[in-house]
PDB file of N, CA and C in Angstrom:
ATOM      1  N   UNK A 324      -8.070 -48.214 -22.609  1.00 54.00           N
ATOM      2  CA  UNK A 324      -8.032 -48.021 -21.173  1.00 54.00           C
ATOM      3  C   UNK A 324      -7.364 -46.677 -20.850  1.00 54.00           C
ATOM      4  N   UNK A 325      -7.980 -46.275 -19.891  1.00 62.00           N
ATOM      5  CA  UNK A 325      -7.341 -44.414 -19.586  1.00 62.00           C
ATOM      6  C   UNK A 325      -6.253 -45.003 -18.237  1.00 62.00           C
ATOM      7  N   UNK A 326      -4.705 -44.548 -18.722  1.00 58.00           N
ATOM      8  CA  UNK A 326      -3.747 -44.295 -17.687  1.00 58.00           C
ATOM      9  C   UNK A 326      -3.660 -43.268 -16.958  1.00 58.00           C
ATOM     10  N   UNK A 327      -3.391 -43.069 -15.835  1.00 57.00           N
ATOM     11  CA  UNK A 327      -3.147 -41.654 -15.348  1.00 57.00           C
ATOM     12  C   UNK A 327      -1.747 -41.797 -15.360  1.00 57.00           C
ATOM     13  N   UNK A 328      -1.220 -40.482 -15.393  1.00 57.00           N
ATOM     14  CA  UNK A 328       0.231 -40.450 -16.064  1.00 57.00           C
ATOM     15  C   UNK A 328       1.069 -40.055 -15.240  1.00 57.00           C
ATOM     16  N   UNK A 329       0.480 -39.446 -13.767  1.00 59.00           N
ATOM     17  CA  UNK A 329       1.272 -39.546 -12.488  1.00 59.00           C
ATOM     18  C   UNK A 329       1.566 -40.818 -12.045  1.00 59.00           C
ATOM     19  N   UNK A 330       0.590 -42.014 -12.197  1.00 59.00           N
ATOM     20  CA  UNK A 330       1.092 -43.502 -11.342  1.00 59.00           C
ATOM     21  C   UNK A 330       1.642 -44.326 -12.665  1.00 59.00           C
ATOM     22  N   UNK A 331       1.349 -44.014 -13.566  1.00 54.00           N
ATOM     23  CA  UNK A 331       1.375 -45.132 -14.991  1.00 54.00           C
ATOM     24  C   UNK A 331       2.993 -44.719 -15.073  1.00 54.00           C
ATOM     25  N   UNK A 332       3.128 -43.473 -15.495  1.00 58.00           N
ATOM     26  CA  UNK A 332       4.174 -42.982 -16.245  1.00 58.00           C
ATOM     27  C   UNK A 332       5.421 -42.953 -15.238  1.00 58.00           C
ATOM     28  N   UNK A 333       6.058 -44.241 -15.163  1.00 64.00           N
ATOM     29  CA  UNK A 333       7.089 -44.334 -14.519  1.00 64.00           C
ATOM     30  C   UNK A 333       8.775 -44.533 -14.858  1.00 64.00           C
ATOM     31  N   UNK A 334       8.661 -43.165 -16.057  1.00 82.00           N
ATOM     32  CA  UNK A 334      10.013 -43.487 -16.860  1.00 82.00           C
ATOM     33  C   UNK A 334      11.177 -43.142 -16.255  1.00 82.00           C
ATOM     34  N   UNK A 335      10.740 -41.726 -15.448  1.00 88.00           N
ATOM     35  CA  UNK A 335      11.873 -41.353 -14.688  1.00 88.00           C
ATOM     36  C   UNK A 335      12.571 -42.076 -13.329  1.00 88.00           C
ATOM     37  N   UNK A 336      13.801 -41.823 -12.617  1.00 92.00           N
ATOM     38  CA  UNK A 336      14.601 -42.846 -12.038  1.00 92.00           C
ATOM     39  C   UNK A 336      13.678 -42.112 -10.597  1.00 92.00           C
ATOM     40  N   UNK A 337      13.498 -42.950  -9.368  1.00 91.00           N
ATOM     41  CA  UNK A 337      13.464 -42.356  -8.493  1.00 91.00           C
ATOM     42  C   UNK A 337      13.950 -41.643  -7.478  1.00 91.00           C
ATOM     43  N   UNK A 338      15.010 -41.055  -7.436  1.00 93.00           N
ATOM     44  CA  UNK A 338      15.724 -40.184  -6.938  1.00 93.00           C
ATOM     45  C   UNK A 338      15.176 -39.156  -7.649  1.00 93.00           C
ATOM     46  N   UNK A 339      15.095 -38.541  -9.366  1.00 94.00           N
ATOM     47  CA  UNK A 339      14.778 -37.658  -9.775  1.00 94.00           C
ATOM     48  C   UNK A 339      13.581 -37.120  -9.367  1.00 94.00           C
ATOM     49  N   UNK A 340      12.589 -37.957  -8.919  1.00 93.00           N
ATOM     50  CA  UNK A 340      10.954 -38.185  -8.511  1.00 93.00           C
ATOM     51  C   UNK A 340      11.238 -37.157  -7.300  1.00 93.00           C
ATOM     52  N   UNK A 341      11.760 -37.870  -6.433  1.00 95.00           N
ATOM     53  CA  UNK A 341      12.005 -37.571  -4.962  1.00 95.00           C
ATOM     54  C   UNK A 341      12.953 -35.656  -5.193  1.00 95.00           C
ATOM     55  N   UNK A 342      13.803 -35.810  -5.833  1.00 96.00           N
ATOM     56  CA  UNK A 342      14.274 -34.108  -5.937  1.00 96.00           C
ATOM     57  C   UNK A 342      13.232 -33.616  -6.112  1.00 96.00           C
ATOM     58  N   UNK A 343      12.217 -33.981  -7.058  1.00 95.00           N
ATOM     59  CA  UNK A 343      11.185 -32.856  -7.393  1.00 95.00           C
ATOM     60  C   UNK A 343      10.485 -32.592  -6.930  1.00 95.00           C
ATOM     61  N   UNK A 344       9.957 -33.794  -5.617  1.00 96.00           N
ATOM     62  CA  UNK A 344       9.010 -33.435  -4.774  1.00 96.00           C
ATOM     63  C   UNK A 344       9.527 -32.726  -3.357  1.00 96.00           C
ATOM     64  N   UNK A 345      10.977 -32.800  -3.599  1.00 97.00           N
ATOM     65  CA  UNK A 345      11.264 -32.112  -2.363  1.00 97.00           C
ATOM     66  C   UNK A 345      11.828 -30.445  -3.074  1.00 97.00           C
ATOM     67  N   UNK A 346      11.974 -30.431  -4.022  1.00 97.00           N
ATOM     68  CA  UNK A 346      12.508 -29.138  -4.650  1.00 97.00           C
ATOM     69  C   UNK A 346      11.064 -28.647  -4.550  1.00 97.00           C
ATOM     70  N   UNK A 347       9.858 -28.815  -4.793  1.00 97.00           N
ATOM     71  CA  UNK A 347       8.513 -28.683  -4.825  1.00 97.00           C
ATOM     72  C   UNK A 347       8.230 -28.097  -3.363  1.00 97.00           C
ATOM     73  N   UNK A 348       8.410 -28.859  -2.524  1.00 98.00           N
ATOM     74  CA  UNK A 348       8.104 -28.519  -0.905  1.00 98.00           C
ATOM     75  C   UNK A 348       8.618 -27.096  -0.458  1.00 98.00           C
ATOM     76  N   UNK A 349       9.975 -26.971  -0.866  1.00 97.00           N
ATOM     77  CA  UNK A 349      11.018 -26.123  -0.517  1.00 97.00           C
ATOM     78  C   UNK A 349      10.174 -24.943  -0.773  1.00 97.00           C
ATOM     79  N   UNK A 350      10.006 -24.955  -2.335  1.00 98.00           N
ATOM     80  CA  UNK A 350       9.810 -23.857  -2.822  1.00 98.00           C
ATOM     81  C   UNK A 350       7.885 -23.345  -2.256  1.00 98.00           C
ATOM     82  N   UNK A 351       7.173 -24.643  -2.012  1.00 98.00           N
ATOM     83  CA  UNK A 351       5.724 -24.224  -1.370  1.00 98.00           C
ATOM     84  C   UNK A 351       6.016 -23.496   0.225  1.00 98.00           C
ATOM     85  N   UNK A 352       7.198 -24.160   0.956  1.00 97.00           N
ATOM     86  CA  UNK A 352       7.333 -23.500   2.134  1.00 97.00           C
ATOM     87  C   UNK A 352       8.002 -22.141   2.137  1.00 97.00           C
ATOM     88  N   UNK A 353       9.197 -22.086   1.259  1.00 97.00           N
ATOM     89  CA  UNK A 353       9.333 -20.723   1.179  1.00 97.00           C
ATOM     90  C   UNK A 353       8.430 -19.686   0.725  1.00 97.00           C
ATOM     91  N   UNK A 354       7.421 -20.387   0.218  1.00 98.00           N
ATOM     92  CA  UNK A 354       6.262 -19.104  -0.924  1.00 98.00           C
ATOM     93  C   UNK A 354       5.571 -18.549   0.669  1.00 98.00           C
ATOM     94  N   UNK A 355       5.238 -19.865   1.552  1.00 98.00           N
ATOM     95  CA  UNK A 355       4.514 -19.268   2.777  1.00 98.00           C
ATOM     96  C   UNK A 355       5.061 -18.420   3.635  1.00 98.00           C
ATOM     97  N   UNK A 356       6.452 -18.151   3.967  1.00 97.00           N
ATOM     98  CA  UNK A 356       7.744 -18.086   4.800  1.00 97.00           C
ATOM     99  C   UNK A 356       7.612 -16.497   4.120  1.00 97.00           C
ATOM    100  N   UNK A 357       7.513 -16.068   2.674  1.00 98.00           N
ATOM    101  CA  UNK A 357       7.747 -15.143   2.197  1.00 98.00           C
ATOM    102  C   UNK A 357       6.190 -14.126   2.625  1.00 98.00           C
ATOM    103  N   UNK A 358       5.078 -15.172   2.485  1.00 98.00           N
ATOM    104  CA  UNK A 358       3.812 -14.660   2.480  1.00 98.00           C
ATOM    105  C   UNK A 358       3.958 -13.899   3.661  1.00 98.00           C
ATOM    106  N   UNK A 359       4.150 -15.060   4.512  1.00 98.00           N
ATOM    107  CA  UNK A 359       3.831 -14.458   6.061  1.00 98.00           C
ATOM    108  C   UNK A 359       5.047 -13.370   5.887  1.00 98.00           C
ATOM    109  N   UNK A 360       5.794 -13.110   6.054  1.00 98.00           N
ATOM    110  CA  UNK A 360       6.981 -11.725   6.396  1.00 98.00           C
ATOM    111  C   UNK A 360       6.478 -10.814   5.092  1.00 98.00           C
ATOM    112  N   UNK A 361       5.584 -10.912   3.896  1.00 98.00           N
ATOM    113  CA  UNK A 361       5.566 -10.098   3.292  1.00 98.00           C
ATOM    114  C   UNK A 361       4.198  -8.913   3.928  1.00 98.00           C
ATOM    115  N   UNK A 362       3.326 -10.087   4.909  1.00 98.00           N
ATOM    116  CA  UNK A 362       2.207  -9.585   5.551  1.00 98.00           C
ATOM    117  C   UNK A 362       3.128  -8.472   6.470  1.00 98.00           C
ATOM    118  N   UNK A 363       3.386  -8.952   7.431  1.00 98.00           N
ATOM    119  CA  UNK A 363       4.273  -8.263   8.881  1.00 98.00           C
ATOM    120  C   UNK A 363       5.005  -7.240   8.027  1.00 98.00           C
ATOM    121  N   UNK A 364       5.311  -6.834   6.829  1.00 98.00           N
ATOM    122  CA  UNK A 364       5.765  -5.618   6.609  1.00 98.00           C
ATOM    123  C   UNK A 364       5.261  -4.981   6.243  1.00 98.00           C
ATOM    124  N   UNK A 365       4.411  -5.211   5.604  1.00 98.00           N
ATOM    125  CA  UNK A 365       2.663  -4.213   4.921  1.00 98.00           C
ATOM    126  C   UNK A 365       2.440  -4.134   6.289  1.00 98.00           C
ATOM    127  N   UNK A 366       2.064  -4.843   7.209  1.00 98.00           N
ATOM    128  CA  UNK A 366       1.356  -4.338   8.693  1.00 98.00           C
ATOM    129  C   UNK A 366       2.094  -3.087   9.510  1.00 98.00           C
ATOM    130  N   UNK A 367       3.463  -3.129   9.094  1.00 98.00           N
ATOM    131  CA  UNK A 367       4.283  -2.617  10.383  1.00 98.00           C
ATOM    132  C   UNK A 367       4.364  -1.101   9.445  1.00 98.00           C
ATOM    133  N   UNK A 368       4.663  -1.209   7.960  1.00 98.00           N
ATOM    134  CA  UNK A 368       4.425  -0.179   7.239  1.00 98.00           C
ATOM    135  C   UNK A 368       3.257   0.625   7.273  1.00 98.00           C
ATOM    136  N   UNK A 369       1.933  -0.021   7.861  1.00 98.00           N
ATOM    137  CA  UNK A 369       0.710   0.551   7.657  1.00 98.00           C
ATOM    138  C   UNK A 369       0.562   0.961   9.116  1.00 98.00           C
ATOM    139  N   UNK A 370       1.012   0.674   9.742  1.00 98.00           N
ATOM    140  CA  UNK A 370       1.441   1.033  11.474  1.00 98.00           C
ATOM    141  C   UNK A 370       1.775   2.465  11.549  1.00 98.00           C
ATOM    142  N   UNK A 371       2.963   2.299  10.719  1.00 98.00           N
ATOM    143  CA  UNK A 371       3.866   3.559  11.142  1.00 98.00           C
ATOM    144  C   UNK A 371       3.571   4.359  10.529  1.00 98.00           C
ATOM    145  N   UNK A 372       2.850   4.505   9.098  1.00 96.00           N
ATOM    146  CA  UNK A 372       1.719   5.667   8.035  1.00 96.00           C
ATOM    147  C   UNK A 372       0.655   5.937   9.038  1.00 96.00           C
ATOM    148  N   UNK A 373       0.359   5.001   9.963  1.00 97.00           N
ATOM    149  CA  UNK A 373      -0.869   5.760  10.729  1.00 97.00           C
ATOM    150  C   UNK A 373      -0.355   6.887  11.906  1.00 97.00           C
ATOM    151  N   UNK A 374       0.555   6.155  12.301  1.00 97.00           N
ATOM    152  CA  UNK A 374       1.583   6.977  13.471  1.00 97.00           C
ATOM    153  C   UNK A 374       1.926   8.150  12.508  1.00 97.00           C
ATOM    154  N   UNK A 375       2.461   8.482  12.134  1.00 96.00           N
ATOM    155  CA  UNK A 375       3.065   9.697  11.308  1.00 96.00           C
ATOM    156  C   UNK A 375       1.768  10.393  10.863  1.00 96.00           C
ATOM    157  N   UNK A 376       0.630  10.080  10.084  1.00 95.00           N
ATOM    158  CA  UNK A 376      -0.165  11.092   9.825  1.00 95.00           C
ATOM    159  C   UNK A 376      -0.845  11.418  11.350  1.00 95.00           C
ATOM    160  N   UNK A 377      -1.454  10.928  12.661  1.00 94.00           N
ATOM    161  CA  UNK A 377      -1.263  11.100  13.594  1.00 94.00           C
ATOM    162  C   UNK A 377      -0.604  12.247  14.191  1.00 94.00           C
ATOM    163  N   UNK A 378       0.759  12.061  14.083  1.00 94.00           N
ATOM    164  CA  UNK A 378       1.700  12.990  14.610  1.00 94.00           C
ATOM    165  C   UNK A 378       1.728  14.389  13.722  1.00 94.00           C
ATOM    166  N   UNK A 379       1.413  14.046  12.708  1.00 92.00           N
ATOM    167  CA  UNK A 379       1.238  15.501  11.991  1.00 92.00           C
ATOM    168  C   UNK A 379       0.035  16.321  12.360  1.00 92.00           C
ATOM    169  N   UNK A 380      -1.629  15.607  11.999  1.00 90.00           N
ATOM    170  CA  UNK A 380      -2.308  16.200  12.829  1.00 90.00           C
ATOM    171  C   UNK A 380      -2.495  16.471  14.089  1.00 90.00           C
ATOM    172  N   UNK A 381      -1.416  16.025  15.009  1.00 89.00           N
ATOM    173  CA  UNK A 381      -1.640  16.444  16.624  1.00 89.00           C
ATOM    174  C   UNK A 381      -0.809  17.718  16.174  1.00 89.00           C
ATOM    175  N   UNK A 382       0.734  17.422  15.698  1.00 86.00           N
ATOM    176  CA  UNK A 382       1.555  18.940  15.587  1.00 86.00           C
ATOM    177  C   UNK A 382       0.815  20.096  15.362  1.00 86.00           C
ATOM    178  N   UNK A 383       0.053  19.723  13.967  1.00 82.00           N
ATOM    179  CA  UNK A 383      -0.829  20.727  13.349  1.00 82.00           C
ATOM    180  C   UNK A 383      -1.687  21.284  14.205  1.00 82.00           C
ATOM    181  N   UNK A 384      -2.712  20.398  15.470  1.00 80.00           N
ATOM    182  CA  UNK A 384      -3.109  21.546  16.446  1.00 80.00           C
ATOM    183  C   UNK A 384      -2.851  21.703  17.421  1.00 80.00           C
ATOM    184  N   UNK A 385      -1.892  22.159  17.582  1.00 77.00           N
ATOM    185  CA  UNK A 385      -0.854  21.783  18.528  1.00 77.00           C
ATOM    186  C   UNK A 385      -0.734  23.630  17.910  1.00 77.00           C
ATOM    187  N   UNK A 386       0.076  23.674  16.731  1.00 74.00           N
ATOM    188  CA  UNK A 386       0.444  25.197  16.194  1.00 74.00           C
ATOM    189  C   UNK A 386      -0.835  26.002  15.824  1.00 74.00           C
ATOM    190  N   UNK A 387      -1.610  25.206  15.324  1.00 65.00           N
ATOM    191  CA  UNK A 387      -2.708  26.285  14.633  1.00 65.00           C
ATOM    192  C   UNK A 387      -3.664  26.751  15.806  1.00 65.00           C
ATOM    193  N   UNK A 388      -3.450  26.354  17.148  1.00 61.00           N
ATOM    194  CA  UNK A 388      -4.419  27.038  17.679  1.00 61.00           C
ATOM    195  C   UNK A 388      -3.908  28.979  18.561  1.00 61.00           C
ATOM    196  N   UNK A 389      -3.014  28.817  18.054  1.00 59.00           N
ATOM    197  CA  UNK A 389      -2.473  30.147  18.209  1.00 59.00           C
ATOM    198  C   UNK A 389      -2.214  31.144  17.120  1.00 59.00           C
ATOM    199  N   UNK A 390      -2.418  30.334  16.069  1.00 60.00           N
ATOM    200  CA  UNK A 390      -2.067  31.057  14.923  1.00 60.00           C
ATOM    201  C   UNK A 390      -3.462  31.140  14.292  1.00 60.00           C
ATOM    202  N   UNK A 391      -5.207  31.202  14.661  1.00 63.00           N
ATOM    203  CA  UNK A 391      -6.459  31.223  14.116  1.00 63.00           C
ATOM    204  C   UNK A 391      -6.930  32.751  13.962  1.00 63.00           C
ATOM    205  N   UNK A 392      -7.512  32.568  12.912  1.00 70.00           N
ATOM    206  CA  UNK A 392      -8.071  34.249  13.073  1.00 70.00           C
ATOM    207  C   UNK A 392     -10.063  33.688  12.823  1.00 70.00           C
ATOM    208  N   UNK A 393     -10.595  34.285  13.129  1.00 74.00           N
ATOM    209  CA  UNK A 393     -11.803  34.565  13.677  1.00 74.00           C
ATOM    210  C   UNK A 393     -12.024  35.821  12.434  1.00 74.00           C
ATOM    211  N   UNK A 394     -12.709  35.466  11.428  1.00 79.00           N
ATOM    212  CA  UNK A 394     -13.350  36.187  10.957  1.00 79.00           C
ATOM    213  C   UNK A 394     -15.077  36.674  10.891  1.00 79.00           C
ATOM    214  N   UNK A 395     -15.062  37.932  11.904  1.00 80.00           N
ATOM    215  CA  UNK A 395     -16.559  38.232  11.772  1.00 80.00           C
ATOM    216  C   UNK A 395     -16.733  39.089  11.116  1.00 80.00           C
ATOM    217  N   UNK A 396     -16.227  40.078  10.303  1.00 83.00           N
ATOM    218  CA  UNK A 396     -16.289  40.778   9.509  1.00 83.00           C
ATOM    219  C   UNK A 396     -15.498  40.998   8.476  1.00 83.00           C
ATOM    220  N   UNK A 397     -16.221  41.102   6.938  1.00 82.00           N
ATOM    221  CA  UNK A 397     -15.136  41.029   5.798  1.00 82.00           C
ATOM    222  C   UNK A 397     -15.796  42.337   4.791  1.00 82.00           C
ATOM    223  N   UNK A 398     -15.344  42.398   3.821  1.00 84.00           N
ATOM    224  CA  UNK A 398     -15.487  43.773   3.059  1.00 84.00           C
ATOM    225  C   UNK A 398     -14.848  43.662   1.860  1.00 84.00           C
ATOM    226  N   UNK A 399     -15.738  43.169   0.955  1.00 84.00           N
ATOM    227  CA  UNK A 399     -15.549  43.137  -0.257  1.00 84.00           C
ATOM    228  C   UNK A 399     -14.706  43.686  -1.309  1.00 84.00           C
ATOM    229  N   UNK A 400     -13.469  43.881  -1.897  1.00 85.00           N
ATOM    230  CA  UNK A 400     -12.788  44.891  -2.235  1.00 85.00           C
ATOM    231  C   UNK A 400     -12.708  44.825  -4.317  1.00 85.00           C
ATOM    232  N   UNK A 401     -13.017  45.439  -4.727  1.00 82.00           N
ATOM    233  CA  UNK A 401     -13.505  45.107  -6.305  1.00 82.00           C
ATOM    234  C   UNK A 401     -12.548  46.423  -6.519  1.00 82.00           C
ATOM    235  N   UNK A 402     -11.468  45.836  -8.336  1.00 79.00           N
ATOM    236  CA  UNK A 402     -10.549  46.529  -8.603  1.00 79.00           C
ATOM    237  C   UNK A 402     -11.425  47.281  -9.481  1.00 79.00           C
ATOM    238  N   UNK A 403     -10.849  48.652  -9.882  1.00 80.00           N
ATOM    239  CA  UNK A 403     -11.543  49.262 -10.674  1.00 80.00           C
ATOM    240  C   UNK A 403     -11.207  49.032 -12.139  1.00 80.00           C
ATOM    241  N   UNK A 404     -12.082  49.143 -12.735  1.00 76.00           N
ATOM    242  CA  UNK A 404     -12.265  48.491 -13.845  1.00 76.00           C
ATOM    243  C   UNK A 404     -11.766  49.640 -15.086  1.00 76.00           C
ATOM    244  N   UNK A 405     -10.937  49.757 -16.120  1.00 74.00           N
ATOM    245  CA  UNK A 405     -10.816  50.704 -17.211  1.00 74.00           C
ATOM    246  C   UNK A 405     -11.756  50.992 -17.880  1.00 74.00           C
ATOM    247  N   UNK A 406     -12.152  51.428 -18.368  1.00 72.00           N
ATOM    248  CA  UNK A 406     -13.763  52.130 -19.457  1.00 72.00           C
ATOM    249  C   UNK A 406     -13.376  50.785 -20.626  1.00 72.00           C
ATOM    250  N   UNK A 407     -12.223  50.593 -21.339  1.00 72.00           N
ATOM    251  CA  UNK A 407     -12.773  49.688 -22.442  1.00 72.00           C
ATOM    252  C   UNK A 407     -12.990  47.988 -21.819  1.00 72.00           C
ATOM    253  N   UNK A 408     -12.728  48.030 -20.855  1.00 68.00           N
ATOM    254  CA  UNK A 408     -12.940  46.347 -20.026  1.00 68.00           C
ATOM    255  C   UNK A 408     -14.221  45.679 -19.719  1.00 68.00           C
ATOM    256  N   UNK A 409     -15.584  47.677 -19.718  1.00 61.00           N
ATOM    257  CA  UNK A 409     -16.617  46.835 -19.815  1.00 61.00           C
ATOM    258  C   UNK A 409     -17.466  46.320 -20.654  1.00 61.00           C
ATOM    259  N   UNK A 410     -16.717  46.543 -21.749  1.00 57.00           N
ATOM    260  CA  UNK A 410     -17.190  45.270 -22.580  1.00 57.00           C
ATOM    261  C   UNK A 410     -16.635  44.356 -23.003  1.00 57.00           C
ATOM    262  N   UNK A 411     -15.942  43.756 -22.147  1.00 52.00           N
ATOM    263  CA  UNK A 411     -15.645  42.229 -22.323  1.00 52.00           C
ATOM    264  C   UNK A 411     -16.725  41.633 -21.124  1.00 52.00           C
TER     265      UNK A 411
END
């Protein structure tokens, strides 16, 4: 005959039963208690990384639009070369 060994197996006292199922609870409610506040700080962290890169690109044109140069014309400038360099 097959026992199941959660209802069969009744060696231990019941008080010990009962700690474990409440030491059990504790520790399932704190795992959630931790989940949830571990969410809300990844959120509030991922908040304030958006705010800050934000604030950098507004600063950024904010300064760079006074500081742009407009290039319409450029001019190539080539160093002169020694006589034995052209043959490498």
């Amino acid at each position: 005959m097959i026992r199941s060994t959660f209802t069969a197996n009744r060696s231990a006292p019941w008080w010990v039963r009962l700690l474990t199922i409440m030491v059990g609870m504790v520790l399932l409610v704190g795992l959630f208690f931790f989940a949830v506040f571990a969410f809300i700080a990844v959120a509030i962290l991922g908040a304030s990384g958006m705010l800050f890169l934000w604030w950098q690109r507004r600063k950024m044109r904010k300064t760079s639009s006074s500081q742009d140069f407009i290039v319409t014309q450029y001019r190539e400038i080539h160093r002169s070369q020694a006589p034995g360099d052209r043959d490498r």
